[in-house]
Coordinates of C-alpha atoms in Angstrom, one line a residue:
M41 CA 26.5 15.7 -6.4
V42 CA 29.3 14.9 -8.9
L43 CA 32.5 13.3 -7.6
D44 CA 36.1 14.0 -8.8
K45 CA 36.1 11.0 -11.1
G46 CA 32.9 12.0 -12.8
Y47 CA 30.7 9.7 -10.8
T48 CA 27.3 11.0 -9.6
L49 CA 25.9 10.3 -6.2
Y50 CA 22.1 10.1 -5.9
L51 CA 20.5 10.4 -2.5
Q52 CA 17.1 8.7 -2.3
V53 CA 14.8 8.7 0.7
F54 CA 12.1 6.1 1.5
N55 CA 9.5 7.1 4.2
I56 CA 7.6 4.0 5.3
S57 CA 4.6 4.7 7.5
I58 CA 1.8 2.6 8.9
I59 CA -1.6 3.9 7.9
D60 CA -3.8 1.2 9.5
K61 CA -2.0 -1.3 11.8
D62 CA -5.0 -3.6 12.2
K63 CA -5.5 -4.0 8.4
G64 CA -1.8 -3.9 7.7
I65 CA -1.9 -0.9 5.4
V66 CA 1.4 0.8 4.8
K67 CA 2.4 3.9 2.8
I68 CA 5.9 4.0 1.1
E69 CA 7.0 7.4 -0.2
H70 CA 10.1 7.4 -2.4
T71 CA 11.8 10.7 -3.1
Q72 CA 15.0 12.2 -4.5
E73 CA 16.0 15.7 -5.2
I74 CA 18.2 15.3 -8.3
P75 CA 16.8 14.4 -10.7
E76 CA 13.5 15.4 -9.0
Y77 CA 11.4 12.3 -8.3
K78 CA 8.5 11.3 -6.0
K79 CA 6.3 8.2 -5.9
T80 CA 3.9 7.1 -3.3
S81 CA 2.7 3.5 -3.0
I82 CA 0.1 1.9 -0.6
I83 CA 0.7 -1.7 0.2
K84 CA -0.7 -4.4 2.6
S85 CA 1.9 -5.8 5.0
K86 CA 1.5 -6.7 8.6
E87 CA 5.3 -7.2 8.8
V88 CA 6.0 -3.5 9.1
R89 CA 5.7 -2.6 12.8
N90 CA 7.3 0.8 13.0
N91 CA 7.5 4.0 10.9
L92 CA 10.9 4.1 9.2
K93 CA 13.0 6.5 7.1
V94 CA 15.7 4.9 4.9
F95 CA 18.4 6.8 3.1
V96 CA 19.9 5.2 0.0
I97 CA 23.0 6.6 -1.7
L98 CA 23.6 5.2 -5.2
E99 CA 27.0 5.3 -6.6
A100 CA 28.5 3.9 -9.9
E101 CA 29.4 0.5 -8.4
Y102 CA 27.5 0.1 -5.2
A103 CA 24.7 1.4 -3.0
T104 CA 24.7 2.3 0.7
M105 CA 21.5 2.1 2.8
L106 CA 21.1 3.7 6.2
L107 CA 18.2 4.0 8.6
A108 CA 17.5 7.5 9.8
S109 CA 18.0 6.3 13.4
E110 CA 21.6 5.3 12.5
Y111 CA 22.5 8.7 11.0

């Protein structure tokens, strides 16, 4: 999306899901539509307790982060 002043907004989505709670295995899937991008990472973290979806809007001078539950 291009704004009036020539700035471009980029919406990125991070899906964070627990694969194995006992072992602390978590999958992070990072996607965006424009430009098309997708990356999946598997990490170990027992700090993640719930599946989450986070929206990130990147603008020229700042970024906004929002949990899907807040939308």
